[in-house]
PDB file of C-alpha atoms in Angstrom:
ATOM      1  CA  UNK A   1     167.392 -40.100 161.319  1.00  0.00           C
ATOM      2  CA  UNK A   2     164.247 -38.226 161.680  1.00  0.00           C
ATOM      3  CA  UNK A   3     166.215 -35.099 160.037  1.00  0.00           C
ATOM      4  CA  UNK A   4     167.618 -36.655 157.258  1.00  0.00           C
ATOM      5  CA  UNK A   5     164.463 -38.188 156.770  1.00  0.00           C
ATOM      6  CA  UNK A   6     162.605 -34.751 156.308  1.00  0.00           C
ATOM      7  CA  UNK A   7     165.692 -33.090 153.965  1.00  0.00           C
ATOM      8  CA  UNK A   8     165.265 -36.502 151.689  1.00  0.00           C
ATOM      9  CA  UNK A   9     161.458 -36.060 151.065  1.00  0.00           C
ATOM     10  CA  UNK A  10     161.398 -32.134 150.818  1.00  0.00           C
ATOM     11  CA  UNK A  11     163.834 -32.691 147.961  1.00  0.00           C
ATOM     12  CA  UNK A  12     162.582 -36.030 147.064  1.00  0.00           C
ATOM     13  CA  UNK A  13     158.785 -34.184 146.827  1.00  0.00           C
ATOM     14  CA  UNK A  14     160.038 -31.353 144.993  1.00  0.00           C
ATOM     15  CA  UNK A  15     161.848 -33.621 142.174  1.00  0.00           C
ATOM     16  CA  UNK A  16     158.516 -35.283 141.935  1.00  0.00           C
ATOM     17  CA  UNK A  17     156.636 -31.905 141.238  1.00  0.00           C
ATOM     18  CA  UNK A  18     159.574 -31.102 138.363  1.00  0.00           C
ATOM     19  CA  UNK A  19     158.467 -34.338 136.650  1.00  0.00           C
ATOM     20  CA  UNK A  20     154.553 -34.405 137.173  1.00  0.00           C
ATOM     21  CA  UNK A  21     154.920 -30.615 135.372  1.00  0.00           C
ATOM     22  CA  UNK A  22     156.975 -31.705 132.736  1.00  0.00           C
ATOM     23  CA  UNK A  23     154.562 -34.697 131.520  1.00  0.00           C
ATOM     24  CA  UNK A  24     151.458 -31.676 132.048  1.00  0.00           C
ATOM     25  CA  UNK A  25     153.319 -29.059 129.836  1.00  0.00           C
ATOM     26  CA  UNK A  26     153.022 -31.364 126.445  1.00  0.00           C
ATOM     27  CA  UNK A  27     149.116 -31.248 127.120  1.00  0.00           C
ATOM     28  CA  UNK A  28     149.468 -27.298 127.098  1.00  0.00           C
ATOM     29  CA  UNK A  29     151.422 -26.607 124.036  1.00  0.00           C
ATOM     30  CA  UNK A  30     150.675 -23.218 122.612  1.00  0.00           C
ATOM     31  CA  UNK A  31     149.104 -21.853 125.348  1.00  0.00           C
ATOM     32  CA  UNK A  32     150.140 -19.147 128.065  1.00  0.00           C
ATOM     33  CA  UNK A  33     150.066 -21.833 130.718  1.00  0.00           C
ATOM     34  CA  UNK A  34     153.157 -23.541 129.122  1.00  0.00           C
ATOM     35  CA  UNK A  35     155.494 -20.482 130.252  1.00  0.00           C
ATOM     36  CA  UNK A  36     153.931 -20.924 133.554  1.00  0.00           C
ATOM     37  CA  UNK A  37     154.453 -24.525 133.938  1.00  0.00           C
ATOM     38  CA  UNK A  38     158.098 -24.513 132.748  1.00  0.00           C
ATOM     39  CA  UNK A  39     158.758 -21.393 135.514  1.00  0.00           C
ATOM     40  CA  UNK A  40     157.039 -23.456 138.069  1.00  0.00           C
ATOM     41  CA  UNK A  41     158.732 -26.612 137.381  1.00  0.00           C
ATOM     42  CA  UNK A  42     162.613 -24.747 137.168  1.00  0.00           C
ATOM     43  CA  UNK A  43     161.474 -23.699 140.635  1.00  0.00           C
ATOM     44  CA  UNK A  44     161.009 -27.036 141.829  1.00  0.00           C
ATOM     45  CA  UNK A  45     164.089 -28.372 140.882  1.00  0.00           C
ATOM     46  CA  UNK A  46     166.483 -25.801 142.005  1.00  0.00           C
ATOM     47  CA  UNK A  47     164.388 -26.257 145.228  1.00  0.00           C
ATOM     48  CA  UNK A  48     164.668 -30.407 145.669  1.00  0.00           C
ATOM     49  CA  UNK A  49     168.268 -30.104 144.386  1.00  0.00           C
ATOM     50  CA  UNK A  50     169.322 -27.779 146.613  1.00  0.00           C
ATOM     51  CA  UNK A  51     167.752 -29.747 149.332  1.00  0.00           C
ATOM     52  CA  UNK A  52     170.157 -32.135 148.906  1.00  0.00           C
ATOM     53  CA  UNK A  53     172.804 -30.133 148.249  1.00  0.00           C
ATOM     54  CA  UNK A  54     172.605 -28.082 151.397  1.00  0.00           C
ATOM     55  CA  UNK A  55     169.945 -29.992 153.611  1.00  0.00           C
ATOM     56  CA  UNK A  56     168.442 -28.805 157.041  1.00  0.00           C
ATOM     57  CA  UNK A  57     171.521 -29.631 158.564  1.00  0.00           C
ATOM     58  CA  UNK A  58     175.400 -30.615 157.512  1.00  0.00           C
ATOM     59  CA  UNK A  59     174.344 -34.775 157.698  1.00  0.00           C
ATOM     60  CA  UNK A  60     171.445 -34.422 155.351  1.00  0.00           C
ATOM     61  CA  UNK A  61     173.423 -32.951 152.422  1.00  0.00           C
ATOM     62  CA  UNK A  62     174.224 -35.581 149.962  1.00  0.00           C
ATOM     63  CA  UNK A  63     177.761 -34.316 149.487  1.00  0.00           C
ATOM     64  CA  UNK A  64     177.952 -33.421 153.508  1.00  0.00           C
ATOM     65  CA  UNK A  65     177.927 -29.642 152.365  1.00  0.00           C
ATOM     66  CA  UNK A  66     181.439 -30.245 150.866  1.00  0.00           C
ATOM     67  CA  UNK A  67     182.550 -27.395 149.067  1.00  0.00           C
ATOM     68  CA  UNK A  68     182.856 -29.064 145.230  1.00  0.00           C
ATOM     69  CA  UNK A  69     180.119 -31.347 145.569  1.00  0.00           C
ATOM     70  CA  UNK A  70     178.201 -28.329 147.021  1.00  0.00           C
ATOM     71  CA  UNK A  71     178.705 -25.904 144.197  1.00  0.00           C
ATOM     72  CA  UNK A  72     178.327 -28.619 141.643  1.00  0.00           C
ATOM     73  CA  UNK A  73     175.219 -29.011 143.112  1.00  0.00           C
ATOM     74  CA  UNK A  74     174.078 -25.702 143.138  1.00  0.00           C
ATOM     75  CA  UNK A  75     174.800 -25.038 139.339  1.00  0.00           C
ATOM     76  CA  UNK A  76     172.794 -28.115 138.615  1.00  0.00           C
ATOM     77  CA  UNK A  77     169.945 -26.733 140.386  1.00  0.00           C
ATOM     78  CA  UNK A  78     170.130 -22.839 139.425  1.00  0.00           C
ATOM     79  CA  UNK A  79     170.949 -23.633 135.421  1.00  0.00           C
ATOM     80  CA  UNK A  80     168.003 -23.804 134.396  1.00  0.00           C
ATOM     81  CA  UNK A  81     166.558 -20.867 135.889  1.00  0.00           C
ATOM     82  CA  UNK A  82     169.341 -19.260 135.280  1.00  0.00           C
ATOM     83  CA  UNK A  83     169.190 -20.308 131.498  1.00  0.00           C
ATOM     84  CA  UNK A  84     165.805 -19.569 130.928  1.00  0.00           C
ATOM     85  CA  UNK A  85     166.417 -16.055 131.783  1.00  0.00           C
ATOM     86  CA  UNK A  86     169.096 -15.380 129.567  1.00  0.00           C
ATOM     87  CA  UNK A  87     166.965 -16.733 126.851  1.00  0.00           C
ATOM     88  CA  UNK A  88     163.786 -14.248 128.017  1.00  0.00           C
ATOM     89  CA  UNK A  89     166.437 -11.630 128.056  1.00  0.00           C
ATOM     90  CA  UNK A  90     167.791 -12.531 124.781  1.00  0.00           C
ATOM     91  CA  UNK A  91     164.506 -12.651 122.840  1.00  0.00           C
ATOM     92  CA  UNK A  92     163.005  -9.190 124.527  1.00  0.00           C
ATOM     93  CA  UNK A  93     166.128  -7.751 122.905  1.00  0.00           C
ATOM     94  CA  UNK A  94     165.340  -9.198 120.054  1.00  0.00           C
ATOM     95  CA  UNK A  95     168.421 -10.964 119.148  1.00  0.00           C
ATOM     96  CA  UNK A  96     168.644 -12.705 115.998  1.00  0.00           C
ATOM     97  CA  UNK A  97     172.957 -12.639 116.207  1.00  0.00           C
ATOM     98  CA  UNK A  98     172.969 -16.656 115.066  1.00  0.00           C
ATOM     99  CA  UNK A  99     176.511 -16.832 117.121  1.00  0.00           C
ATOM    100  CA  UNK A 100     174.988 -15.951 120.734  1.00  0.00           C
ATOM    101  CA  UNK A 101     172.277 -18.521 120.516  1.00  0.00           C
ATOM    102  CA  UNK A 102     175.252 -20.863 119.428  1.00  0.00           C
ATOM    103  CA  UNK A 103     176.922 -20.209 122.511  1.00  0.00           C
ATOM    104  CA  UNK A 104     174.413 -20.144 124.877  1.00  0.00           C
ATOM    105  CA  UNK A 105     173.276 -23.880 123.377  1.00  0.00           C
ATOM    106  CA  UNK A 106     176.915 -24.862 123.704  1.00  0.00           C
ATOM    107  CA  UNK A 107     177.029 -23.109 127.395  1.00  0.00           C
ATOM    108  CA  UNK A 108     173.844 -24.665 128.434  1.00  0.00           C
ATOM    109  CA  UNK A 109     175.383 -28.655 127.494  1.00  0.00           C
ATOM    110  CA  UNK A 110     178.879 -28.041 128.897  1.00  0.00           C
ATOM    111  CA  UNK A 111     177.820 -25.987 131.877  1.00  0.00           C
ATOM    112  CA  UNK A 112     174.974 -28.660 133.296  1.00  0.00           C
ATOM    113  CA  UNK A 113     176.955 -31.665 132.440  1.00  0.00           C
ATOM    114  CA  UNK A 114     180.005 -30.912 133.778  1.00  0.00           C
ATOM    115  CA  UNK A 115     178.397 -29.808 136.961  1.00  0.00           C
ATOM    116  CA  UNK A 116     176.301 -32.504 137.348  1.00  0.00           C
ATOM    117  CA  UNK A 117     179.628 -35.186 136.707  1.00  0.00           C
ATOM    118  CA  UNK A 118     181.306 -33.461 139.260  1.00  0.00           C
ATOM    119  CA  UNK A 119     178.328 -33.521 141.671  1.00  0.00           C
ATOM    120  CA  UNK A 120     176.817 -37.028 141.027  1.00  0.00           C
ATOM    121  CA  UNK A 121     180.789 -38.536 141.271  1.00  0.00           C
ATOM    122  CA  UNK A 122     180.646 -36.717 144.842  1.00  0.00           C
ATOM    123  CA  UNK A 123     177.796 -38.234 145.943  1.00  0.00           C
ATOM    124  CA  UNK A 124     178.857 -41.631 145.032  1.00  0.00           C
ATOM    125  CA  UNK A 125     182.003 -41.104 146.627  1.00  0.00           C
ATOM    126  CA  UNK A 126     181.286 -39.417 149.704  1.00  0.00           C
ATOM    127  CA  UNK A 127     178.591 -42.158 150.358  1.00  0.00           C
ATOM    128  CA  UNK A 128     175.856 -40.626 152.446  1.00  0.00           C
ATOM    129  CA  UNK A 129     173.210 -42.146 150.471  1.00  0.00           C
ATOM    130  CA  UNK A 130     173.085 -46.278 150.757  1.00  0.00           C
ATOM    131  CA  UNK A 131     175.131 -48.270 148.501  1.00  0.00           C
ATOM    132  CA  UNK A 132     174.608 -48.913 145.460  1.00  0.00           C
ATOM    133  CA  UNK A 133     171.924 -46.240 145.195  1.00  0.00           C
ATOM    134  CA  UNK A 134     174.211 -43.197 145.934  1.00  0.00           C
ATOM    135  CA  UNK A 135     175.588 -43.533 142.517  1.00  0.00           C
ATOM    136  CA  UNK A 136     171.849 -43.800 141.126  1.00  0.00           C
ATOM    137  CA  UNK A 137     172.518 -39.328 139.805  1.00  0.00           C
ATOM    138  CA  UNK A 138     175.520 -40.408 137.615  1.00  0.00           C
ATOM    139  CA  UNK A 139     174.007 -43.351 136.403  1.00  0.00           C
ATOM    140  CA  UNK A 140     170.642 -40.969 135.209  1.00  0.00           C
ATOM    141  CA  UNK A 141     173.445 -38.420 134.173  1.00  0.00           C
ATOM    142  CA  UNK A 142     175.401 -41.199 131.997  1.00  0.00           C
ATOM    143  CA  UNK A 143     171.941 -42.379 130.384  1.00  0.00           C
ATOM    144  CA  UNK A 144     171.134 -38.940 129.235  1.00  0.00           C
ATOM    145  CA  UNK A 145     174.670 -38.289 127.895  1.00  0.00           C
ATOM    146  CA  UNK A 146     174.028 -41.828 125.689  1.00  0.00           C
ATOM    147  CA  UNK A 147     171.173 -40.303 124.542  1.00  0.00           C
ATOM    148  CA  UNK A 148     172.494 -37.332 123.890  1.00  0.00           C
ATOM    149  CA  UNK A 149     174.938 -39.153 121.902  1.00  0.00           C
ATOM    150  CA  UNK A 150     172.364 -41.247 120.185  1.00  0.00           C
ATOM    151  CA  UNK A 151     170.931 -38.202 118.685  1.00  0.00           C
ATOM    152  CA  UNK A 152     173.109 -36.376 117.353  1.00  0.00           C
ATOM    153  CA  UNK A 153     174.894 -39.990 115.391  1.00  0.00           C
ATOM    154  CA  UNK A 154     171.163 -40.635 114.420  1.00  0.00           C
ATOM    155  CA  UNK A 155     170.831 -36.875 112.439  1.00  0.00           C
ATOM    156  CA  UNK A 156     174.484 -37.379 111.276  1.00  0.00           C
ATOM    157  CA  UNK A 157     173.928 -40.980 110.198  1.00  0.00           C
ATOM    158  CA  UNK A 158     170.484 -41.525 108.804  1.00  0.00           C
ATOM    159  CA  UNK A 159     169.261 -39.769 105.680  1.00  0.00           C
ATOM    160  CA  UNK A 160     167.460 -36.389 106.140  1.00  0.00           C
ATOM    161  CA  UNK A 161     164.268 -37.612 104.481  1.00  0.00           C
ATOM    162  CA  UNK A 162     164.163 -40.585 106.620  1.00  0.00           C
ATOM    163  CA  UNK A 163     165.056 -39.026 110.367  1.00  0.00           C
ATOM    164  CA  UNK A 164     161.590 -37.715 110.705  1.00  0.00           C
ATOM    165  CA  UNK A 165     160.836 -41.580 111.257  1.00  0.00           C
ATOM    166  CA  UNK A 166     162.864 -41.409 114.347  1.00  0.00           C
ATOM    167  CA  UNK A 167     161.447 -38.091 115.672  1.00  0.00           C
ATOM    168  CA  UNK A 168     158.939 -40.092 117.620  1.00  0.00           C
ATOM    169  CA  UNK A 169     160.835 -42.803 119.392  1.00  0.00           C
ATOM    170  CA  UNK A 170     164.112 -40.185 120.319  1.00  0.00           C
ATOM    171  CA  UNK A 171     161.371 -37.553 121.501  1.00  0.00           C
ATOM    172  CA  UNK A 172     160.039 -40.784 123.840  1.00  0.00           C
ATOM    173  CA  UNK A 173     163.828 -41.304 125.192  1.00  0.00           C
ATOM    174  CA  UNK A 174     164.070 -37.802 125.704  1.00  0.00           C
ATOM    175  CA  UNK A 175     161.028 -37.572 127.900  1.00  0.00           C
ATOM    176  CA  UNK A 176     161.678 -40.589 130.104  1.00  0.00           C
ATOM    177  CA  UNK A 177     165.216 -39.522 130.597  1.00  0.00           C
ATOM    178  CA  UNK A 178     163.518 -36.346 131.850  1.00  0.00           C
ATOM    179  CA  UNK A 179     161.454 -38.425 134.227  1.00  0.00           C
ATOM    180  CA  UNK A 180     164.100 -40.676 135.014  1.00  0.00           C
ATOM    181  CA  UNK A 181     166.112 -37.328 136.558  1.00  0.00           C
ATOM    182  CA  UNK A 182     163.214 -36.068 138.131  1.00  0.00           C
ATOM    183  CA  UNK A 183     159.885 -38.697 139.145  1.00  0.00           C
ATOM    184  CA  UNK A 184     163.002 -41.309 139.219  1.00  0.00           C
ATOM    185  CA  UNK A 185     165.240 -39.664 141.624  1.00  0.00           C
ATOM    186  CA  UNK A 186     162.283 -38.226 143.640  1.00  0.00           C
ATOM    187  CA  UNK A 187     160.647 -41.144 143.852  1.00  0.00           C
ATOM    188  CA  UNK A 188     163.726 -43.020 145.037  1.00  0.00           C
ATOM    189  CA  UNK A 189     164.537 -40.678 147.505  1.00  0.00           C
ATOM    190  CA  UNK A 190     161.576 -40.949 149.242  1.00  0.00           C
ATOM    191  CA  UNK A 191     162.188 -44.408 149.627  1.00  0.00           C
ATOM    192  CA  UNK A 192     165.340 -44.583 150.907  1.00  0.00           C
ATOM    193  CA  UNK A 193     164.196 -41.961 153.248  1.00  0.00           C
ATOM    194  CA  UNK A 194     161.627 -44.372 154.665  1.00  0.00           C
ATOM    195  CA  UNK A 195     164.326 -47.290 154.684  1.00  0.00           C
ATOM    196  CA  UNK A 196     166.949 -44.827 156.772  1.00  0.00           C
ATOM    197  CA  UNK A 197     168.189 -46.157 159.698  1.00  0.00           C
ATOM    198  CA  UNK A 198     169.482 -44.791 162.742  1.00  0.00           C
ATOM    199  CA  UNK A 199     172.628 -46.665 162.311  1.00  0.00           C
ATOM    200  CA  UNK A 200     173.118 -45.211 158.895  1.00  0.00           C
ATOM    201  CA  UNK A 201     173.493 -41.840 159.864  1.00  0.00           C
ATOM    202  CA  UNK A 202     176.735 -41.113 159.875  1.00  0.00           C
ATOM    203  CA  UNK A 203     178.544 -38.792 162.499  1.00  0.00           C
ATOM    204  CA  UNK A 204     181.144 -35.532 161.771  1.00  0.00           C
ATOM    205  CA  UNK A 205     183.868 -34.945 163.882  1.00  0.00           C
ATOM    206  CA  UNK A 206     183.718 -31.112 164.928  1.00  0.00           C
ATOM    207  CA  UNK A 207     187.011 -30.811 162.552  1.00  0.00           C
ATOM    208  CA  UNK A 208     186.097 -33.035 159.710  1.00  0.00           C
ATOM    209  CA  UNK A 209     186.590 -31.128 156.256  1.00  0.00           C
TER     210      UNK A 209
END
């Protein structure tokens, strides 16, 4: 218990660090610090994510170190470290080719999403977190999809000299599904860890897949 309890608030800690940066970043807008804060905060989450993806031991990952919920789980947390460094790679060359930003904004939707459906739908199933909260990461994940969705109807929909209304109120959604994914999930894990008990811990045969 004590273990599991230590993997859930490293990673649990770590989400929580991801979110607190990305509410400071708006308040440093144009500055050198912003770069900084974003670096710092990609670090965070690859680190809490991968917390629970690997954990101190096989019974503190969320997907019991399973081999698709694992990798799913690691491309959620290395994307977007891995993404911003394409993009500082891509603007210290210069690029101004309109098709590779195209498909490295089309990469960086399908490659996250699809990684984190495969990974949050492992956790839920494989059920190492408490029920109903295990399926608490594709819940987030469905929210920001709807939002996702939301947008793009809203600039397809609405008139072009009227969206700018609705900049404000979609940037808000966009933010708290940030912190939803982040404080949320953090904050939540850290509770559960607290409520863990011993007879919740589940055991693995020496065999078990």
């Amino acid at each position: 218990m004590q273990r599991r309890r230590r993997s859930w608030v490293i990673g649990g800690t770590a989400l929580i660090v991801c979110g607190v940066l990305a509410m400071l970043s708006s308040s440093f807008l144009g500055t050198p610090a912003v770069r900084a804060i974003a670096i710092t905060g990609d670090v965070a989450w690859a680190f809490g994510v991968l917390m629970f993806a690997i954990g101190l031991t096989r019974e503190q990952s969320l997907v019991a170190r399973k081999p698709l919920g694992t990798i799913a789980l690691t491309i959620v947390a290395l994307w977007p470290v891995t993404s911003s460094a394409i993009g500082a790679v891509l603007e210290s060359q210069r690029t101004t080719d309109a098709a590779v930003w195209s498909a490295l904004g089309y990469v960086g939707i399908l490659v996250p999403v699809g990684a984190g459906l495969i990974a949050t739908v492992q956790i839920g199933r494989i059920g190492v977190a408490p029920h109903p909260w295990r399926w608490a990461p594709l819940s987030v994940l469905a929210g920001q999809a709807a939002l996702w969705v939301l947008v793009q109807v809203a600039y397809l929909v609405v008139p072009g000299d009227e969206v700018q209304l609705l900049a404000g109120p979609l940037a808000a959604l966009g933010t708290l599904a940030v912190l939803a994914a982040t404080l949320g999930l953090g904050i939540l894990a850290l509770v559960l860890a607290a409520r863990t008990r011993p007879e919740s811990v589940e055991v693995y045969a020496p065999g078990a897949p």
